[in-house]
Tab-separated table of C-alpha atoms (C1' of nucleotides) in Angstrom:
chain	number	residue	atom	x	y	z
A	1	UNK	CA	32.560	145.304	119.153
A	2	UNK	CA	35.001	146.205	116.467
A	3	UNK	CA	35.597	144.950	112.961
A	4	UNK	CA	38.329	142.376	112.484
A	5	UNK	CA	39.940	142.016	109.062
A	6	UNK	CA	40.772	138.496	107.957
A	7	UNK	CA	43.174	137.290	105.349
A	8	UNK	CA	42.800	133.685	104.352
A	9	UNK	CA	44.794	131.698	101.818
A	10	UNK	CA	45.335	128.113	100.752
A	11	UNK	CA	48.775	126.803	101.716
A	12	UNK	CA	50.879	126.025	98.622
A	13	UNK	CA	47.560	126.096	96.845
A	14	UNK	CA	48.398	124.569	93.448
A	15	UNK	CA	50.543	121.886	95.036
A	16	UNK	CA	47.820	121.107	97.566
A	17	UNK	CA	45.266	120.718	94.764
A	18	UNK	CA	47.513	118.306	92.879
A	19	UNK	CA	48.095	116.320	96.060
A	20	UNK	CA	44.384	116.205	96.680
A	21	UNK	CA	43.677	114.322	93.448
A	22	UNK	CA	46.808	112.176	93.611
A	23	UNK	CA	47.399	110.972	97.150
A	24	UNK	CA	50.434	108.952	96.047
A	25	UNK	CA	52.368	112.226	96.132
A	26	UNK	CA	51.842	112.510	99.861
A	27	UNK	CA	55.117	112.719	101.750
A	28	UNK	CA	57.078	113.288	98.544
A	29	UNK	CA	58.342	116.503	97.010
A	30	UNK	CA	56.146	118.163	94.373
A	31	UNK	CA	56.485	121.232	92.164
A	32	UNK	CA	53.968	122.806	89.775
A	33	UNK	CA	55.126	124.548	86.591
A	34	UNK	CA	53.844	127.732	84.963
A	35	UNK	CA	52.220	127.753	81.540
A	36	UNK	CA	54.397	126.335	78.800
A	37	UNK	CA	56.216	124.421	81.554
A	38	UNK	CA	58.396	127.507	82.001
A	39	UNK	CA	59.127	128.121	85.678
A	40	UNK	CA	58.365	126.605	89.051
A	41	UNK	CA	55.398	128.506	90.464
A	42	UNK	CA	54.399	126.294	93.403
A	43	UNK	CA	56.060	123.747	95.685
A	44	UNK	CA	54.804	121.626	98.535
A	45	UNK	CA	56.575	121.934	101.866
A	46	UNK	CA	58.712	118.842	101.202
A	47	UNK	CA	60.115	120.370	97.997
A	48	UNK	CA	60.716	123.648	99.797
A	49	UNK	CA	62.647	121.855	102.542
A	50	UNK	CA	64.764	120.163	99.866
A	51	UNK	CA	65.852	123.617	98.724
A	52	UNK	CA	63.932	124.021	95.467
A	53	UNK	CA	63.603	127.759	94.821
A	54	UNK	CA	60.434	129.492	93.646
A	55	UNK	CA	60.347	131.030	90.178
A	56	UNK	CA	63.298	129.151	88.760
A	57	UNK	CA	63.165	128.070	85.091
A	58	UNK	CA	62.263	124.414	84.831
A	59	UNK	CA	65.110	123.537	82.467
A	60	UNK	CA	67.594	124.740	85.058
A	61	UNK	CA	66.230	122.621	87.905
A	62	UNK	CA	65.271	119.528	85.900
A	63	UNK	CA	68.311	117.497	86.967
A	64	UNK	CA	68.044	118.383	90.591
A	65	UNK	CA	64.337	117.525	90.643
A	66	UNK	CA	65.139	114.133	89.132
A	67	UNK	CA	67.897	113.419	91.611
A	68	UNK	CA	65.679	114.251	94.560
A	69	UNK	CA	62.793	112.278	93.065
A	70	UNK	CA	60.520	115.282	93.189
A	71	UNK	CA	57.286	114.987	91.222
A	72	UNK	CA	56.523	117.589	88.556
A	73	UNK	CA	53.119	118.797	87.316
A	74	UNK	CA	52.101	121.250	84.593
A	75	UNK	CA	49.549	123.687	85.909
A	76	UNK	CA	45.926	122.587	85.673
A	77	UNK	CA	43.883	125.767	86.126
A	78	UNK	CA	40.580	124.056	85.569
A	79	UNK	CA	41.208	122.008	88.698
A	80	UNK	CA	42.526	124.914	90.791
A	81	UNK	CA	39.605	127.114	89.755
A	82	UNK	CA	37.085	124.500	90.813
A	83	UNK	CA	38.715	123.880	94.205
A	84	UNK	CA	38.954	127.642	94.651
A	85	UNK	CA	35.200	128.073	94.065
A	86	UNK	CA	34.427	125.497	96.716
A	87	UNK	CA	36.798	127.165	99.173
A	88	UNK	CA	35.313	130.621	98.587
A	89	UNK	CA	31.781	129.314	99.104
A	90	UNK	CA	32.676	128.076	102.584
A	91	UNK	CA	34.459	131.323	103.418
A	92	UNK	CA	31.498	133.372	102.240
A	93	UNK	CA	29.196	131.494	104.563
A	94	UNK	CA	31.501	132.135	107.498
A	95	UNK	CA	32.483	135.781	107.032
A	96	UNK	CA	30.353	138.910	107.084
A	97	UNK	CA	32.128	140.470	104.113
A	98	UNK	CA	34.303	138.640	101.618
A	99	UNK	CA	36.589	139.914	98.886
A	100	UNK	CA	37.992	137.227	96.604
A	101	UNK	CA	41.451	138.563	95.966
A	102	UNK	CA	42.980	135.801	93.872
A	103	UNK	CA	42.489	132.143	93.062
A	104	UNK	CA	43.871	131.089	96.449
A	105	UNK	CA	43.311	134.117	98.617
A	106	UNK	CA	40.534	136.199	100.150
A	107	UNK	CA	40.054	139.091	102.537
A	108	UNK	CA	37.097	139.000	104.881
A	109	UNK	CA	35.705	140.642	107.959
A	110	UNK	CA	33.718	139.712	111.055
A	111	UNK	CA	32.705	141.586	114.188
A	112	UNK	CA	35.063	141.044	117.089
A	113	UNK	CA	33.378	140.616	120.458
A	114	UNK	CA	35.002	143.044	122.887
A	115	UNK	CA	38.703	142.256	123.398
A	116	UNK	CA	38.144	138.690	122.330
A	117	UNK	CA	40.841	136.729	120.555
A	118	UNK	CA	39.572	135.079	117.376
A	119	UNK	CA	42.039	132.202	117.443
A	120	UNK	CA	39.419	129.601	118.276
A	121	UNK	CA	37.065	130.947	115.616
A	122	UNK	CA	39.857	130.579	113.067
A	123	UNK	CA	40.679	127.106	114.267
A	124	UNK	CA	37.099	125.987	113.696
A	125	UNK	CA	36.998	127.495	110.208
A	126	UNK	CA	40.285	125.870	109.303
A	127	UNK	CA	39.007	122.474	110.433
A	128	UNK	CA	35.764	122.964	108.521
A	129	UNK	CA	37.612	123.735	105.285
A	130	UNK	CA	39.955	120.807	105.686
A	131	UNK	CA	37.099	118.458	106.376
A	132	UNK	CA	35.013	119.640	103.413
A	133	UNK	CA	37.649	120.283	100.781
A	134	UNK	CA	40.874	118.724	101.994
A	135	UNK	CA	42.999	121.854	101.544
A	136	UNK	CA	44.989	123.365	104.415
A	137	UNK	CA	44.509	127.116	104.846
A	138	UNK	CA	46.145	129.858	106.908
A	139	UNK	CA	44.241	132.659	108.587
A	140	UNK	CA	45.675	136.043	109.533
A	141	UNK	CA	43.603	138.424	111.629
A	142	UNK	CA	44.218	142.126	112.312
A	143	UNK	CA	42.777	145.641	112.195
A	144	UNK	CA	43.639	146.314	108.543
A	145	UNK	CA	44.478	144.446	105.375
A	146	UNK	CA	48.212	145.113	105.737
A	147	UNK	CA	48.177	143.873	109.348
A	148	UNK	CA	46.093	140.797	108.505
A	149	UNK	CA	48.634	139.946	105.799
A	150	UNK	CA	51.423	140.202	108.368
A	151	UNK	CA	49.348	138.093	110.725
A	152	UNK	CA	49.052	135.439	108.040
A	153	UNK	CA	52.852	135.421	107.615
A	154	UNK	CA	53.201	134.871	111.357
A	155	UNK	CA	50.569	132.137	111.229
A	156	UNK	CA	52.769	130.244	108.766
A	157	UNK	CA	56.149	131.242	110.159
A	158	UNK	CA	55.689	130.252	113.790
A	159	UNK	CA	54.842	126.597	113.980
A	160	UNK	CA	52.962	126.622	117.263
A	161	UNK	CA	50.407	129.013	115.747
A	162	UNK	CA	49.212	126.101	113.597
A	163	UNK	CA	48.085	128.275	110.742
A	164	UNK	CA	46.204	130.984	112.630
A	165	UNK	CA	47.339	134.263	114.148
A	166	UNK	CA	45.453	137.252	115.530
A	167	UNK	CA	47.601	140.353	115.851
A	168	UNK	CA	44.517	142.493	116.401
A	169	UNK	CA	44.319	141.906	120.143
A	170	UNK	CA	48.006	142.523	120.773
A	171	UNK	CA	48.678	146.016	122.138
A	172	UNK	CA	52.430	146.087	121.724
A	173	UNK	CA	52.966	144.724	118.232
A	174	UNK	CA	56.636	145.695	118.067
A	175	UNK	CA	58.177	142.266	118.703
A	176	UNK	CA	56.002	140.807	115.921
A	177	UNK	CA	56.522	143.603	113.405
A	178	UNK	CA	60.265	143.261	114.016
A	179	UNK	CA	60.072	139.730	112.614
A	180	UNK	CA	58.682	140.889	109.262
A	181	UNK	CA	61.226	142.018	106.666
A	182	UNK	CA	60.172	145.229	104.983
A	183	UNK	CA	59.890	143.642	101.509
A	184	UNK	CA	57.356	141.176	102.937
A	185	UNK	CA	54.963	144.001	103.787
A	186	UNK	CA	52.013	144.003	101.392
A	187	UNK	CA	52.520	146.806	98.866
A	188	UNK	CA	56.287	147.093	99.304
A	189	UNK	CA	57.997	145.669	96.240
A	190	UNK	CA	61.511	145.536	94.911
A	191	UNK	CA	61.948	149.228	94.184
A	192	UNK	CA	60.486	150.521	97.396
A	193	UNK	CA	62.319	148.056	99.606
A	194	UNK	CA	65.669	148.944	97.996
A	195	UNK	CA	65.009	152.599	98.736
A	196	UNK	CA	63.842	151.843	102.280
A	197	UNK	CA	66.903	149.692	102.940
A	198	UNK	CA	69.123	152.557	101.836
A	199	UNK	CA	67.417	154.652	104.515
A	200	UNK	CA	68.133	151.979	107.111
A	201	UNK	CA	64.553	150.661	107.205
A	202	UNK	CA	64.647	146.878	107.204
A	203	UNK	CA	61.513	145.614	108.939
A	204	UNK	CA	57.826	146.381	109.366
A	205	UNK	CA	58.269	148.076	112.742
A	206	UNK	CA	60.846	150.518	111.395
A	207	UNK	CA	58.615	151.220	108.399
A	208	UNK	CA	55.647	151.976	110.650
A	209	UNK	CA	57.749	154.513	112.563
A	210	UNK	CA	59.231	156.335	109.548
A	211	UNK	CA	58.194	160.004	109.173
A	212	UNK	CA	55.163	160.265	106.935
A	213	UNK	CA	56.433	163.397	105.161
A	214	UNK	CA	59.479	161.456	104.022
A	215	UNK	CA	57.393	158.624	102.581
A	216	UNK	CA	54.839	160.982	101.051
A	217	UNK	CA	57.507	162.890	99.191
A	218	UNK	CA	58.815	159.731	97.590
A	219	UNK	CA	55.750	157.539	97.150
A	220	UNK	CA	52.727	159.796	97.537
A	221	UNK	CA	49.416	158.424	98.712
A	222	UNK	CA	50.456	154.849	98.049
A	223	UNK	CA	53.163	155.057	100.701
A	224	UNK	CA	50.964	156.914	103.170
A	225	UNK	CA	48.274	154.277	102.911
A	226	UNK	CA	50.666	151.466	103.764
A	227	UNK	CA	51.997	153.445	106.720
A	228	UNK	CA	48.522	154.122	108.073
A	229	UNK	CA	47.452	150.520	107.660
A	230	UNK	CA	50.546	149.423	109.596
A	231	UNK	CA	49.475	151.742	112.410
A	232	UNK	CA	46.075	150.065	112.490
A	233	UNK	CA	44.026	152.668	110.584
A	234	UNK	CA	41.931	151.035	107.891
A	235	UNK	CA	42.588	152.745	104.528
A	236	UNK	CA	42.104	149.922	102.043
A	237	UNK	CA	38.510	148.722	102.414
A	238	UNK	CA	37.133	145.281	101.643
A	239	UNK	CA	35.767	145.233	98.109
A	240	UNK	CA	32.994	142.699	97.876
A	241	UNK	CA	31.992	142.993	94.243
A	242	UNK	CA	34.633	142.309	91.659
A	243	UNK	CA	32.296	142.375	88.673
A	244	UNK	CA	33.435	145.758	87.418
A	245	UNK	CA	36.826	144.658	86.204
A	246	UNK	CA	38.734	147.171	84.139
A	247	UNK	CA	40.500	145.032	81.593
A	248	UNK	CA	40.797	141.473	80.351
A	249	UNK	CA	44.028	140.152	78.974
A	250	UNK	CA	44.865	136.833	77.375
A	251	UNK	CA	48.421	135.998	76.394
A	252	UNK	CA	50.521	132.877	75.930
A	253	UNK	CA	54.056	131.868	75.130
A	254	UNK	CA	54.458	129.588	72.103
A	255	UNK	CA	56.006	126.165	72.441
A	256	UNK	CA	58.533	127.229	69.772
A	257	UNK	CA	59.308	130.602	68.128
A	258	UNK	CA	57.078	131.531	65.195
A	259	UNK	CA	57.904	133.959	62.389
A	260	UNK	CA	54.975	133.857	59.975
A	261	UNK	CA	52.136	136.338	59.904
A	262	UNK	CA	49.647	133.513	59.445
A	263	UNK	CA	50.652	131.815	62.690
A	264	UNK	CA	50.534	135.086	64.577
A	265	UNK	CA	47.066	135.782	63.173
A	266	UNK	CA	45.808	132.387	64.299
A	267	UNK	CA	47.177	132.905	67.785
A	268	UNK	CA	45.603	136.355	68.072
A	269	UNK	CA	42.219	135.044	66.899
A	270	UNK	CA	42.360	132.340	69.513
A	271	UNK	CA	43.144	134.834	72.291
A	272	UNK	CA	40.429	137.236	71.162
A	273	UNK	CA	37.904	134.394	71.326
A	274	UNK	CA	38.904	133.540	74.884
A	275	UNK	CA	38.906	137.190	75.937
A	276	UNK	CA	35.542	138.002	74.350
A	277	UNK	CA	33.840	135.012	75.912
A	278	UNK	CA	35.153	136.158	79.309
A	279	UNK	CA	33.775	139.575	78.542
A	280	UNK	CA	30.327	138.127	77.861
A	281	UNK	CA	30.522	135.980	80.966
A	282	UNK	CA	30.945	139.110	83.089
A	283	UNK	CA	28.239	140.968	81.121
A	284	UNK	CA	30.652	143.619	79.972
A	285	UNK	CA	31.492	145.439	76.753
A	286	UNK	CA	34.832	146.707	75.545
A	287	UNK	CA	35.698	149.701	73.414
A	288	UNK	CA	39.446	149.294	72.875
A	289	UNK	CA	41.735	146.392	71.990
A	290	UNK	CA	45.497	146.113	72.257
A	291	UNK	CA	47.462	143.323	70.593
A	292	UNK	CA	51.104	142.727	71.414
A	293	UNK	CA	53.947	140.351	70.636
A	294	UNK	CA	57.611	139.983	71.483
A	295	UNK	CA	60.724	137.938	70.840
A	296	UNK	CA	62.842	136.435	73.612
A	297	UNK	CA	63.876	139.149	76.047
A	298	UNK	CA	67.130	137.264	76.673
A	299	UNK	CA	68.072	137.391	72.997
A	300	UNK	CA	70.292	140.017	71.364
A	301	UNK	CA	67.852	141.623	68.938
A	302	UNK	CA	64.927	141.795	71.308
A	303	UNK	CA	61.816	143.071	69.552
A	304	UNK	CA	58.484	143.961	71.072
A	305	UNK	CA	55.549	145.835	69.694
A	306	UNK	CA	51.931	146.565	70.376
A	307	UNK	CA	49.065	148.417	68.791
A	308	UNK	CA	45.763	149.658	70.111
A	309	UNK	CA	42.533	150.123	68.228
A	310	UNK	CA	39.290	151.775	69.219
A	311	UNK	CA	35.901	150.158	68.833
A	312	UNK	CA	33.344	152.803	67.990
A	313	UNK	CA	30.378	151.153	69.633
A	314	UNK	CA	31.286	149.181	72.800
A	315	UNK	CA	30.814	145.497	72.037
A	316	UNK	CA	31.339	141.933	73.174
A	317	UNK	CA	30.953	140.521	69.674
A	318	UNK	CA	33.792	138.154	68.783
A	319	UNK	CA	33.466	138.877	65.098
A	320	UNK	CA	34.017	142.641	65.420
A	321	UNK	CA	36.913	142.165	67.796
A	322	UNK	CA	38.614	139.625	65.533
A	323	UNK	CA	38.388	142.007	62.611
A	324	UNK	CA	39.987	144.901	64.491
A	325	UNK	CA	42.648	142.804	66.150
A	326	UNK	CA	43.735	141.326	62.816
A	327	UNK	CA	44.284	144.827	61.439
A	328	UNK	CA	46.402	145.576	64.493
A	329	UNK	CA	48.296	142.290	64.066
A	330	UNK	CA	49.313	143.434	60.609
A	331	UNK	CA	50.807	146.579	62.151
A	332	UNK	CA	52.949	144.872	64.767
A	333	UNK	CA	54.196	141.987	62.642
A	334	UNK	CA	57.755	142.139	61.269
A	335	UNK	CA	59.230	139.384	59.085
A	336	UNK	CA	62.193	137.320	60.310
A	337	UNK	CA	61.461	138.013	63.969
A	338	UNK	CA	61.347	134.901	66.139
A	339	UNK	CA	58.240	135.628	68.173
A	340	UNK	CA	57.823	133.680	71.396
A	341	UNK	CA	54.751	135.295	72.850
A	342	UNK	CA	51.643	137.240	71.881
A	343	UNK	CA	48.492	138.447	73.538
A	344	UNK	CA	45.457	140.687	73.485
A	345	UNK	CA	44.092	143.110	76.061
A	346	UNK	CA	40.511	144.388	76.076
A	347	UNK	CA	40.130	147.660	77.911
A	348	UNK	CA	37.690	150.459	78.607
A	349	UNK	CA	35.251	147.879	79.874
A	350	UNK	CA	31.739	148.833	80.821
A	351	UNK	CA	28.616	147.033	81.913
A	352	UNK	CA	26.379	145.819	79.089
A	353	UNK	CA	23.363	147.136	80.970
A	354	UNK	CA	23.922	150.458	79.307
A	355	UNK	CA	24.595	149.179	75.833
A	356	UNK	CA	24.234	151.842	73.200
A	357	UNK	CA	21.404	150.816	70.913
A	358	UNK	CA	21.412	151.241	67.189
A	359	UNK	CA	18.471	153.522	66.618
A	360	UNK	CA	17.297	153.794	63.071
A	361	UNK	CA	18.712	151.095	60.841
A	362	UNK	CA	16.362	148.091	61.057
A	363	UNK	CA	18.734	145.828	59.169
A	364	UNK	CA	21.617	146.579	61.551
A	365	UNK	CA	19.420	146.072	64.599
A	366	UNK	CA	18.453	142.638	63.328
A	367	UNK	CA	22.054	141.691	62.586
A	368	UNK	CA	23.182	142.912	65.986
A	369	UNK	CA	20.573	140.803	67.759
A	370	UNK	CA	21.291	137.641	65.837
A	371	UNK	CA	25.021	138.094	66.380
A	372	UNK	CA	24.447	138.449	70.099
A	373	UNK	CA	22.428	135.266	70.157
A	374	UNK	CA	25.036	133.406	68.139
A	375	UNK	CA	27.821	134.426	70.516
A	376	UNK	CA	25.805	133.295	73.500
A	377	UNK	CA	24.981	129.932	71.990
A	378	UNK	CA	28.655	129.324	71.227
A	379	UNK	CA	29.573	130.257	74.821
A	380	UNK	CA	26.936	127.951	76.216
A	381	UNK	CA	28.108	124.947	74.246
A	382	UNK	CA	31.768	125.616	74.958
A	383	UNK	CA	31.151	126.087	78.668
A	384	UNK	CA	29.448	122.742	78.824
A	385	UNK	CA	31.693	120.707	76.565
A	386	UNK	CA	35.080	122.415	76.549
A	387	UNK	CA	36.526	125.586	75.109
A	388	UNK	CA	37.154	124.355	71.567
A	389	UNK	CA	33.965	122.423	70.905
A	390	UNK	CA	32.593	125.107	68.597
A	391	UNK	CA	34.761	127.809	67.125
A	392	UNK	CA	35.162	130.275	64.326
A	393	UNK	CA	36.532	128.847	61.085
A	394	UNK	CA	39.626	131.006	61.125
A	395	UNK	CA	40.815	129.584	64.429
A	396	UNK	CA	40.392	125.916	63.586
A	397	UNK	CA	43.770	125.273	62.020
A	398	UNK	CA	45.978	122.815	63.887
A	399	UNK	CA	48.270	124.668	66.243
A	400	UNK	CA	51.598	123.058	66.853
A	401	UNK	CA	52.876	126.104	68.695
A	402	UNK	CA	50.306	125.822	71.489
A	403	UNK	CA	51.999	125.948	74.891
A	404	UNK	CA	53.580	122.802	76.298
A	405	UNK	CA	51.827	120.965	79.115
A	406	UNK	CA	53.722	117.744	79.248
A	407	UNK	CA	53.179	116.910	82.881
A	408	UNK	CA	49.507	117.740	83.224
A	409	UNK	CA	47.438	115.847	85.728
A	410	UNK	CA	44.572	114.160	83.933
A	411	UNK	CA	41.963	114.455	86.601
A	412	UNK	CA	39.611	117.391	86.532
A	413	UNK	CA	36.950	117.677	89.165
A	414	UNK	CA	34.850	119.593	86.645
A	415	UNK	CA	34.331	116.635	84.315
A	416	UNK	CA	32.357	113.621	85.464
A	417	UNK	CA	34.439	111.262	83.315
A	418	UNK	CA	37.559	112.250	85.185
A	419	UNK	CA	36.267	111.725	88.700
A	420	UNK	CA	38.271	108.926	90.291
A	421	UNK	CA	36.441	105.677	90.910
A	422	UNK	CA	36.716	104.168	94.346
A	423	UNK	CA	35.908	100.478	94.711
A	424	UNK	CA	34.623	99.274	98.054
A	425	UNK	CA	35.985	95.956	99.229
B	1	DT	C1'	67.197	124.441	73.191
B	2	DC	C1'	64.270	125.978	77.331
B	3	DT	C1'	62.738	131.930	81.757
B	4	DG	C1'	54.293	132.307	83.094
B	5	DG	C1'	49.953	134.835	82.987
B	6	DG	C1'	46.480	138.103	84.600
B	7	DG	C1'	45.377	141.903	87.068
B	8	DT	C1'	45.054	146.980	89.766
B	9	DC	C1'	46.311	151.571	90.949
B	10	DC	C1'	48.857	155.859	90.513
B	11	DT	C1'	51.389	159.561	88.183
B	12	DA	C1'	53.392	162.502	84.739
B	13	DG	C1'	52.783	164.641	80.689
B	14	DG	C1'	50.384	165.687	76.375
B	15	DA	C1'	46.167	167.330	74.039
B	16	DC	C1'	42.640	170.195	74.236
B	17	DC	C1'	39.502	173.771	75.921
B	18	DC	C1'	38.226	178.478	77.360
C	1	DT	C1'	59.578	192.762	69.126
C	2	DC	C1'	56.116	190.730	72.282
C	3	DT	C1'	52.773	184.977	72.753
C	4	DG	C1'	48.749	183.435	79.639
C	5	DG	C1'	46.974	180.538	82.873
C	6	DG	C1'	44.090	177.179	84.603
C	7	DG	C1'	41.393	173.223	84.166
C	8	DT	C1'	40.042	168.422	82.475
C	9	DC	C1'	40.616	164.239	80.178
C	10	DC	C1'	43.315	160.603	78.291
C	11	DT	C1'	47.308	157.639	77.766
C	12	DA	C1'	51.574	155.296	78.610
C	13	DG	C1'	54.377	153.452	81.748
C	14	DG	C1'	55.883	152.192	86.363
C	15	DA	C1'	55.242	149.623	90.500
C	16	DC	C1'	52.996	146.340	92.737
C	17	DC	C1'	50.036	142.111	93.595
C	18	DC	C1'	48.981	136.843	93.211
DNA sequence: TCTGGGGTCCTAGGACCC
DNA sequence: TCTGGGGTCCTAGGACCC
């Protein structure tokens, strides 16, 4: 018995979710846009075959999408998050360990019976997910995370694999590693692949066989880890708990540039409220806040700025965080700058299990407790009835600059009123 | 006109200490 | 005139991921 590492992801996840709730799209091209309807961040296979590139700004491809009669959707994260939860539940029941890596992707592990190929196991899991959720997935299997990622590429790339590939039982992996371009290896990005190409390294096999002193000199332990994983030595373990996150950031682009301090303040308050309710959801406290804003990077007088403030006693209290972040907002604001984006980052997070108690001041203790209760009640109501049901006075002003979502799908599987009605004949 | 958002990890260099 | 060396902690920024 040995441990097999699995990498499982939803195929064209956002597009698949949209197709799930709107079957009329089936067979047609579909793209999903980023926040603010900025770029194309997902396509179904039909749109890909029609030559629509990933990451392109929407305004540049609008005409082409129209001509080809490709459907367009704004992203609907409430829907994707819900489908994702259902998917992860099934995976958790079927793997021994599971690390949820992103909304559409997980690493897992199971014991491999001696020398046994896990193709059939994967096929069963894939069928189970499709039957229960209606989303197609791909499964890559190997000895390490890097190899299971490569396996997943091969599962998608080679049609006869029908979405599953197990590189872990193949002794001579060379012909397969040769098929993987070096920039497709997990952990090799733009910078590293440019450098590797200049050294004549173009695919995963050549990378595996590079001298480790050479890679260590240039990229330190990060490079060595990737090399070892390619050779089949597990260096990046499965991380099951993700509760101890290190920072929370909330940022948005505006639908049009803003240049008044008041608008910036309102935006920052709104982001702090979202961030602090996330913080409470994960039972964490923060002791530092950064606020940032910038103008259009493509413009001539590009301006960006940020400021960080410390919180003396780690907290998850919206009121304290709003106060500090507004002071910081004052610092980064400059008149006559056309701001297109702003955000907040909470860092130095810690578990609220070890919250520092106020010791001697009875009045402060009372205030602290009632504030905590108030925050939790607000969270509870907003979780049940939508994010803006109850809010702080300062954030209630009408916001015209809120991001665009012109093509949003209406249906949310998280709201009973939006569940489609099916009439039996 | 119009180019997303949310994360992690690592490293170099500064501040500070003895 | 001449001004050490070693360690730790923190931060900013880079590179990468989805």
